[in-house]
Amino acid sequence: MKSRIESLKSQALTALKAAKSEAEVRDLEVKYLGRNGAFNEIMKSLKDLSDDEKRTVGKLANETKSELETAILKKYSELEMAAFDVIAEKEWIDVTVPGVKPSVGHRHLISKFIDDLEVVFGRMGFAVAEGPDIEQEHYNFNQLNMPEDHPSRDMQDTFWVKNLKRVALRSQTSPVQIRYMEAHEPPVRIISMGKTFRRDNDATHSPMFHQIEGLMVDTDISIANLKAVLTHFLQQVFEDPSIKTRFRTSYFPFVEPGMEVDCTCPICHGEGKLSDGVPCKLCKQCGWLEIGGAGMVHPKVLENVGYDSKKYTGFAFGFGIDRMIMIKYRINHLRLFFENDLRFITQF
Ligand code: FA5
């Protein structure tokens, strides 16, 4: 019986050593230690032995059984570790390899610039007003002292909306002045920024462009206020406190007097040439750049919205946002703003 136990043990250990999978180990466990396994058979047959033999053989059988149990547990854990090694090998990653940088988008140059304008005017107490891109003739022209058949309408070659009477893509941001004044009593201090549309198309004029409109109305507003606000504004926008402004008489039906606003060239600082004597290309050696129109609000416009033009005066201005960005960042073609070429867009 003893030799039978010894031989079972060595058979079992050899088979266990050769086992390659958990399933094989489980089969061996059943074969040797299971309810109908070899060791249970031995235990059952102990009853036929003498008391002395029962004690020694039983002890040996029990010891061998628990030895086998330990060996089986050890084999299970070896197989498990080997499985982990396979996973670790298969799913191996090198954490020292430099990562792939995800590309993150950002706001467009024009949107960011519009935010900057809002900040500059916000500091001067101007609120932001809005109006629709598709506008009634009434607001885009009539109320601005540009009645039907008035030749001044030819100054802005307008996109009219087909099949809709007297509706156009707004050709300027000035209609927002009217909408705001109709809804509010003075004092008024607003800017309005957004898209405007005209039948234009060249390097510095596009069919869709952006304007900023400004309007200030109160009892004592004069050209001095206009000049102070616009000079400060341009110095802030071009980040150059040496910027100067000048006003040239001009004509816009909704202001009187009307003016073109120029500022000194931020590249040559009004000299027309750079410090090394090279002629300045941006201002074409003139030292000044045209930025937009302005003037004192025409009394007729004030009356159109129900304001007392004897009591109130105001100034208004309208500048090209795209033009200011072109000057600030030395961009030579408007098309670049709208082509969405990432090589351009990611620079700002
Ligand atoms: C006007 O539109 C007036 N509403 C401005 C104004 C407001 C004057 C209030 C007085 C009081 P003007 O047509 O000049 O003015 O246009 C103003 C600016 O818009 C121009 O100086 C230019 O910078 C810009 N601009 C005009 N057309 C285009 C275009 N097609 N593409 C890009 N910018 C343009």
Coordinates of C-alpha atoms and ligand atoms in Angstrom, one line a residue:
M1 CA 0.0 0.0 0.0
K2 CA 2.8 2.3 0.9
S3 CA 4.5 1.8 -2.4
R4 CA 1.2 2.4 -4.2
I5 CA 1.0 5.7 -2.4
E6 CA 4.6 6.6 -3.3
S7 CA 4.0 5.7 -7.0
L8 CA 0.8 7.7 -7.1
K9 CA 2.6 10.6 -5.7
S10 CA 5.4 10.5 -8.2
Q11 CA 2.9 10.0 -11.1
A12 CA 0.9 12.9 -9.9
L13 CA 3.9 15.2 -9.5
T14 CA 5.3 14.3 -12.9
A15 CA 1.9 14.9 -14.6
L16 CA 1.5 18.2 -12.7
K17 CA 4.9 19.4 -13.8
A18 CA 4.0 18.7 -17.4
A19 CA 0.6 20.4 -17.2
K20 CA 0.3 23.4 -19.4
S21 CA -3.1 24.8 -18.6
E22 CA -5.5 25.3 -15.7
A23 CA -7.8 22.8 -17.2
E24 CA -5.1 20.1 -17.2
V25 CA -4.4 20.8 -13.5
R26 CA -8.0 20.6 -12.6
D27 CA -8.2 17.2 -14.3
L28 CA -5.3 16.0 -12.3
E29 CA -6.9 17.4 -9.1
V30 CA -10.0 15.4 -9.8
K31 CA -8.1 12.3 -10.8
Y32 CA -6.0 12.2 -7.6
L33 CA -7.8 14.1 -4.9
G34 CA -11.4 14.1 -6.1
R35 CA -14.3 12.3 -4.5
N36 CA -13.7 9.3 -6.7
G37 CA -10.0 10.0 -7.0
A38 CA -7.1 7.7 -6.3
F39 CA -6.5 9.0 -2.8
N40 CA -10.1 8.5 -1.7
E41 CA -9.9 5.0 -3.0
I42 CA -6.9 4.4 -0.7
M43 CA -8.7 6.0 2.2
K44 CA -11.6 3.7 1.6
S45 CA -9.4 0.6 1.5
L46 CA -7.8 1.5 4.9
K47 CA -10.6 -0.3 6.6
D48 CA -9.2 -3.7 5.5
L49 CA -5.9 -3.1 7.2
S50 CA -4.7 -3.8 10.7
D51 CA -4.9 -1.0 13.3
D52 CA -1.1 -0.5 13.2
E53 CA -1.1 -0.4 9.4
K54 CA -4.1 1.9 9.4
R55 CA -2.2 4.4 11.5
T56 CA 1.0 4.4 9.5
V57 CA -0.5 4.1 6.0
G58 CA -3.3 6.6 6.9
K59 CA -0.7 9.1 8.1
L60 CA 1.3 8.6 4.9
A61 CA -1.8 8.9 2.7
N62 CA -2.9 12.1 4.5
E63 CA 0.6 13.7 4.3
T64 CA 0.9 12.8 0.6
K65 CA -2.5 14.2 -0.1
S66 CA -1.8 17.5 1.5
E67 CA 1.6 17.6 -0.2
L68 CA -0.2 17.1 -3.5
E69 CA -2.8 19.8 -2.6
T70 CA 0.1 22.3 -2.0
A71 CA 1.8 21.3 -5.2
I72 CA -1.5 21.8 -7.1
L73 CA -2.1 25.3 -5.6
K74 CA 1.4 26.2 -6.4
K75 CA 0.9 25.1 -10.0
Y76 CA -2.2 27.1 -10.3
S77 CA -0.5 30.3 -9.2
E78 CA 2.5 29.6 -11.5
L79 CA 0.1 29.3 -14.4
E80 CA -1.6 32.5 -13.4
M81 CA 1.6 34.4 -13.2
A82 CA 2.6 33.0 -16.6
A83 CA -0.7 34.3 -18.0
F84 CA 0.0 37.7 -16.6
D85 CA 3.4 37.7 -18.2
V86 CA 1.7 37.0 -21.6
I87 CA -0.7 39.9 -21.1
A88 CA 2.1 42.2 -20.0
E89 CA 4.0 41.3 -23.1
K90 CA 1.0 41.7 -25.4
E91 CA -0.2 45.0 -23.9
W92 CA 3.2 46.5 -23.3
I93 CA 3.4 50.3 -23.7
D94 CA 6.4 52.5 -23.6
V95 CA 5.4 55.3 -21.3
T96 CA 8.6 57.2 -22.2
V97 CA 7.6 57.7 -25.9
P98 CA 6.6 61.4 -26.4
G99 CA 2.8 61.8 -26.7
V100 CA 0.9 62.9 -29.8
K101 CA -0.2 66.5 -29.1
P102 CA -4.0 66.8 -29.8
S103 CA -4.7 69.8 -32.0
V104 CA -7.0 72.2 -30.3
G105 CA -8.9 74.9 -32.2
H106 CA -9.3 78.5 -31.1
R107 CA -11.4 81.5 -31.9
H108 CA -10.9 83.3 -35.2
L109 CA -8.7 86.4 -35.4
I110 CA -11.7 88.6 -36.2
S111 CA -13.8 87.3 -33.2
K112 CA -10.9 87.8 -30.9
F113 CA -10.3 91.3 -32.2
I114 CA -14.0 92.1 -31.7
D115 CA -13.7 91.0 -28.1
D116 CA -10.7 93.3 -27.7
L117 CA -12.7 96.2 -29.1
E118 CA -15.5 95.5 -26.6
V119 CA -13.0 95.6 -23.7
V120 CA -11.5 99.0 -24.9
F121 CA -14.9 100.6 -25.2
G122 CA -16.2 98.9 -22.1
R123 CA -13.6 100.7 -20.1
M124 CA -14.9 104.0 -21.5
G125 CA -18.4 103.1 -20.4
F126 CA -19.8 102.0 -23.8
A127 CA -22.4 99.2 -23.9
V128 CA -22.7 96.8 -26.8
A129 CA -25.8 96.9 -28.9
E130 CA -26.9 94.5 -31.7
G131 CA -29.0 94.5 -34.8
P132 CA -29.9 92.1 -37.5
D133 CA -27.6 91.3 -40.5
I134 CA -30.7 91.3 -42.8
E135 CA -32.1 94.7 -42.4
Q136 CA -35.1 96.7 -43.5
E137 CA -34.4 99.6 -45.9
H138 CA -36.2 101.8 -43.3
Y139 CA -33.3 101.3 -40.9
N140 CA -30.4 100.8 -43.3
F141 CA -31.2 103.9 -45.2
N142 CA -34.4 106.0 -44.7
Q143 CA -34.1 106.7 -41.0
L144 CA -30.4 107.5 -41.6
N145 CA -31.4 110.4 -43.8
M146 CA -30.9 108.4 -47.0
P147 CA -34.3 108.5 -48.6
E148 CA -35.2 106.5 -51.7
D149 CA -33.6 107.8 -54.9
H150 CA -31.1 109.8 -52.8
P151 CA -27.8 109.7 -54.7
S152 CA -25.9 108.9 -51.4
R153 CA -27.3 105.4 -51.6
D154 CA -24.9 104.8 -54.5
M155 CA -22.0 105.1 -52.1
Q156 CA -22.8 101.6 -50.9
D157 CA -23.6 99.1 -53.6
T158 CA -26.1 97.0 -51.7
F159 CA -27.3 93.4 -51.9
W160 CA -31.1 93.5 -51.9
V161 CA -33.0 90.4 -50.9
K162 CA -34.8 88.9 -53.9
N163 CA -38.6 88.7 -53.6
L164 CA -38.6 90.5 -50.3
K165 CA -39.6 94.2 -50.6
R166 CA -37.3 96.7 -49.1
V167 CA -35.0 94.3 -47.3
A168 CA -31.3 94.1 -47.8
L169 CA -28.1 92.6 -46.3
R170 CA -27.1 95.6 -44.2
S171 CA -24.5 97.7 -45.9
Q172 CA -23.3 99.3 -42.7
T173 CA -23.7 99.0 -38.9
S174 CA -25.4 102.4 -38.7
P175 CA -28.9 101.0 -38.6
V176 CA -28.2 99.8 -35.1
Q177 CA -27.9 103.4 -34.0
I178 CA -31.5 103.9 -35.1
R179 CA -32.8 100.8 -33.5
Y180 CA -31.1 101.6 -30.2
M181 CA -32.2 105.2 -30.1
E182 CA -35.8 104.2 -30.9
A183 CA -35.8 102.0 -27.9
H184 CA -33.8 104.1 -25.4
E185 CA -33.8 107.7 -24.2
P186 CA -30.5 109.7 -24.0
P187 CA -27.9 109.5 -22.6
V188 CA -26.6 107.0 -25.1
R189 CA -23.2 105.4 -25.2
I190 CA -23.0 102.3 -27.4
I191 CA -20.9 100.4 -29.9
S192 CA -22.2 97.8 -32.3
M193 CA -20.0 95.3 -34.2
G194 CA -20.8 92.8 -36.8
K195 CA -21.0 91.7 -40.4
T196 CA -21.8 94.1 -43.2
F197 CA -22.2 93.4 -46.9
R198 CA -21.5 95.3 -50.2
R199 CA -20.9 94.4 -53.8
D200 CA -17.2 95.0 -53.5
N201 CA -14.3 92.6 -54.2
D202 CA -10.6 93.4 -54.2
A203 CA -7.6 93.1 -51.9
T204 CA -9.0 95.5 -49.3
H205 CA -12.7 95.2 -50.0
S206 CA -14.7 92.0 -49.7
P207 CA -18.5 91.3 -50.2
M208 CA -18.8 90.5 -46.5
F209 CA -16.7 92.5 -44.0
H210 CA -17.0 93.8 -40.5
Q211 CA -17.7 97.2 -39.0
I212 CA -17.8 98.8 -35.6
E213 CA -20.3 101.5 -35.1
G214 CA -20.1 104.0 -32.2
L215 CA -22.7 106.4 -30.9
M216 CA -22.7 108.9 -28.0
V217 CA -25.7 111.2 -27.5
D218 CA -26.2 113.5 -24.5
T219 CA -26.8 117.2 -23.8
D220 CA -23.3 118.4 -24.3
I221 CA -21.5 116.2 -26.8
S222 CA -19.1 117.9 -29.1
I223 CA -16.4 117.0 -31.7
A224 CA -13.9 117.3 -28.8
N225 CA -15.5 114.2 -27.2
L226 CA -15.4 112.4 -30.6
K227 CA -11.7 113.2 -31.0
A228 CA -10.8 112.2 -27.5
V229 CA -12.7 108.8 -27.7
L230 CA -11.4 107.9 -31.1
T231 CA -7.8 108.9 -30.3
H232 CA -7.8 106.8 -27.1
F233 CA -9.5 104.0 -28.9
L234 CA -6.9 103.8 -31.7
Q235 CA -4.0 104.1 -29.3
Q236 CA -5.4 101.1 -27.4
V237 CA -6.1 99.0 -30.5
F238 CA -2.7 99.5 -32.0
E239 CA -1.1 99.4 -28.6
D240 CA 0.8 102.6 -29.4
P241 CA 0.2 105.7 -27.2
S242 CA 2.0 107.9 -29.8
I243 CA -0.8 107.4 -32.3
K244 CA -2.4 110.7 -33.4
T245 CA -5.7 111.3 -35.3
R246 CA -6.8 113.8 -37.9
F247 CA -10.2 114.5 -39.3
R248 CA -10.9 115.5 -42.9
T249 CA -14.2 116.9 -43.9
S250 CA -16.3 114.3 -45.8
Y251 CA -20.0 113.5 -46.5
F252 CA -22.3 111.0 -44.8
P253 CA -26.0 111.9 -44.9
F254 CA -26.5 110.9 -41.3
V255 CA -23.9 113.2 -39.8
E256 CA -23.2 117.0 -40.0
P257 CA -20.4 117.8 -40.2
G258 CA -19.1 114.5 -41.6
M259 CA -15.5 113.5 -41.5
E260 CA -13.0 110.8 -42.5
V261 CA -10.8 109.7 -39.6
D262 CA -7.1 109.1 -40.2
C263 CA -4.5 108.0 -37.7
T264 CA -0.7 108.1 -37.9
C265 CA 0.8 105.0 -39.4
P266 CA 1.7 102.6 -36.6
I267 CA 4.7 101.3 -38.5
C268 CA 6.5 104.6 -39.5
H269 CA 4.8 106.7 -36.7
G270 CA 3.7 109.3 -39.2
E271 CA 7.2 109.7 -40.8
G272 CA 6.4 108.0 -44.1
K273 CA 9.7 106.2 -43.8
L274 CA 11.3 103.7 -41.4
S275 CA 14.2 104.6 -39.1
D276 CA 16.7 103.4 -41.7
G277 CA 15.2 105.6 -44.3
V278 CA 13.3 102.9 -46.2
P279 CA 10.0 104.2 -47.5
C280 CA 7.0 102.9 -45.5
K281 CA 4.9 100.6 -47.6
L282 CA 1.8 100.4 -45.3
C283 CA 0.9 104.1 -45.6
K284 CA 2.5 104.5 -49.0
Q285 CA 4.9 107.1 -47.5
C286 CA 2.0 109.4 -46.5
G287 CA 2.4 108.8 -42.7
W288 CA -1.4 108.6 -42.3
L289 CA -4.0 105.8 -42.7
E290 CA -7.7 106.1 -43.3
I291 CA -9.7 104.2 -40.7
G292 CA -13.4 105.1 -41.3
G293 CA -16.1 107.7 -41.1
A294 CA -17.5 109.8 -38.3
G295 CA -19.3 113.0 -37.5
M296 CA -21.9 114.8 -35.4
V297 CA -25.3 113.0 -35.6
H298 CA -27.5 114.9 -38.0
P299 CA -30.4 116.7 -36.3
K300 CA -32.8 115.0 -38.7
V301 CA -31.6 111.6 -37.5
L302 CA -32.2 112.6 -33.9
E303 CA -35.7 113.9 -34.8
N304 CA -36.4 110.7 -36.7
V305 CA -36.1 108.7 -33.5
G306 CA -38.1 111.3 -31.5
Y307 CA -35.1 113.0 -29.7
D308 CA -35.2 116.8 -29.2
S309 CA -32.4 117.9 -31.5
K310 CA -32.3 121.3 -29.7
K311 CA -31.5 119.6 -26.4
Y312 CA -29.3 116.7 -27.5
T313 CA -26.2 116.4 -29.6
G314 CA -24.2 113.4 -30.4
F315 CA -21.3 111.9 -32.4
A316 CA -21.2 108.7 -34.4
F317 CA -18.5 106.8 -36.2
G318 CA -18.2 103.7 -38.3
F319 CA -14.8 101.9 -38.8
G320 CA -13.8 98.8 -40.8
I321 CA -12.8 96.1 -38.4
D322 CA -11.0 94.0 -41.1
R323 CA -9.1 97.1 -42.1
M324 CA -7.9 97.7 -38.6
I325 CA -6.7 94.1 -38.3
M326 CA -4.9 94.3 -41.6
I327 CA -3.0 97.4 -40.3
K328 CA -2.3 95.9 -36.9
Y329 CA -0.9 92.6 -38.2
R330 CA 0.4 93.8 -41.6
I331 CA -1.9 91.6 -43.6
N332 CA -2.0 92.4 -47.3
H333 CA -5.1 90.6 -48.5
L334 CA -8.6 90.4 -47.0
R335 CA -9.1 87.0 -48.6
L336 CA -6.8 85.5 -46.0
F337 CA -9.4 86.1 -43.3
F338 CA -12.0 84.0 -45.0
E339 CA -10.1 81.1 -46.6
N340 CA -9.6 79.2 -43.4
D341 CA -6.1 78.2 -44.2
L342 CA -4.7 76.9 -40.9
R343 CA -1.2 78.1 -41.8
F344 CA -2.6 81.6 -41.5
I345 CA -5.3 81.2 -38.9
T346 CA -3.0 79.4 -36.3
Q347 CA -0.7 82.4 -36.3
F348 CA -3.2 84.5 -34.3
Ligands
FA5_1 C1 -19.9 103.9 -43.5 O1 -20.2 102.7 -43.7 C2 -20.6 104.7 -42.5 N1 -21.7 104.0 -42.0 C3 -19.6 105.1 -41.4 C4 -20.1 106.1 -40.5 C5 -20.7 105.8 -39.4 C6 -19.8 107.5 -40.8 C7 -21.2 106.8 -38.5 C8 -20.3 108.5 -40.0 C9 -20.9 108.1 -38.9 P1 -17.9 103.8 -45.2 O2 -18.7 103.4 -46.4 O3 -16.8 104.7 -45.5 O4 -18.8 104.4 -44.1 O5 -17.3 102.5 -44.5 C10 -16.6 102.6 -43.3 C11 -15.4 101.7 -43.4 O6 -15.8 100.3 -43.7 C12 -14.4 102.0 -44.4 O7 -13.5 103.0 -44.0 C13 -13.6 100.7 -44.6 O8 -12.6 100.5 -43.7 C14 -14.7 99.7 -44.3 N2 -15.2 99.1 -45.6 C15 -16.1 99.6 -46.4 N3 -16.4 98.7 -47.4 C16 -15.6 97.6 -47.2 C17 -15.4 96.4 -47.9 N4 -16.1 96.1 -49.0 N5 -14.5 95.5 -47.4 C18 -13.9 95.8 -46.2 N6 -14.0 96.9 -45.5 C19 -14.9 97.9 -46.0

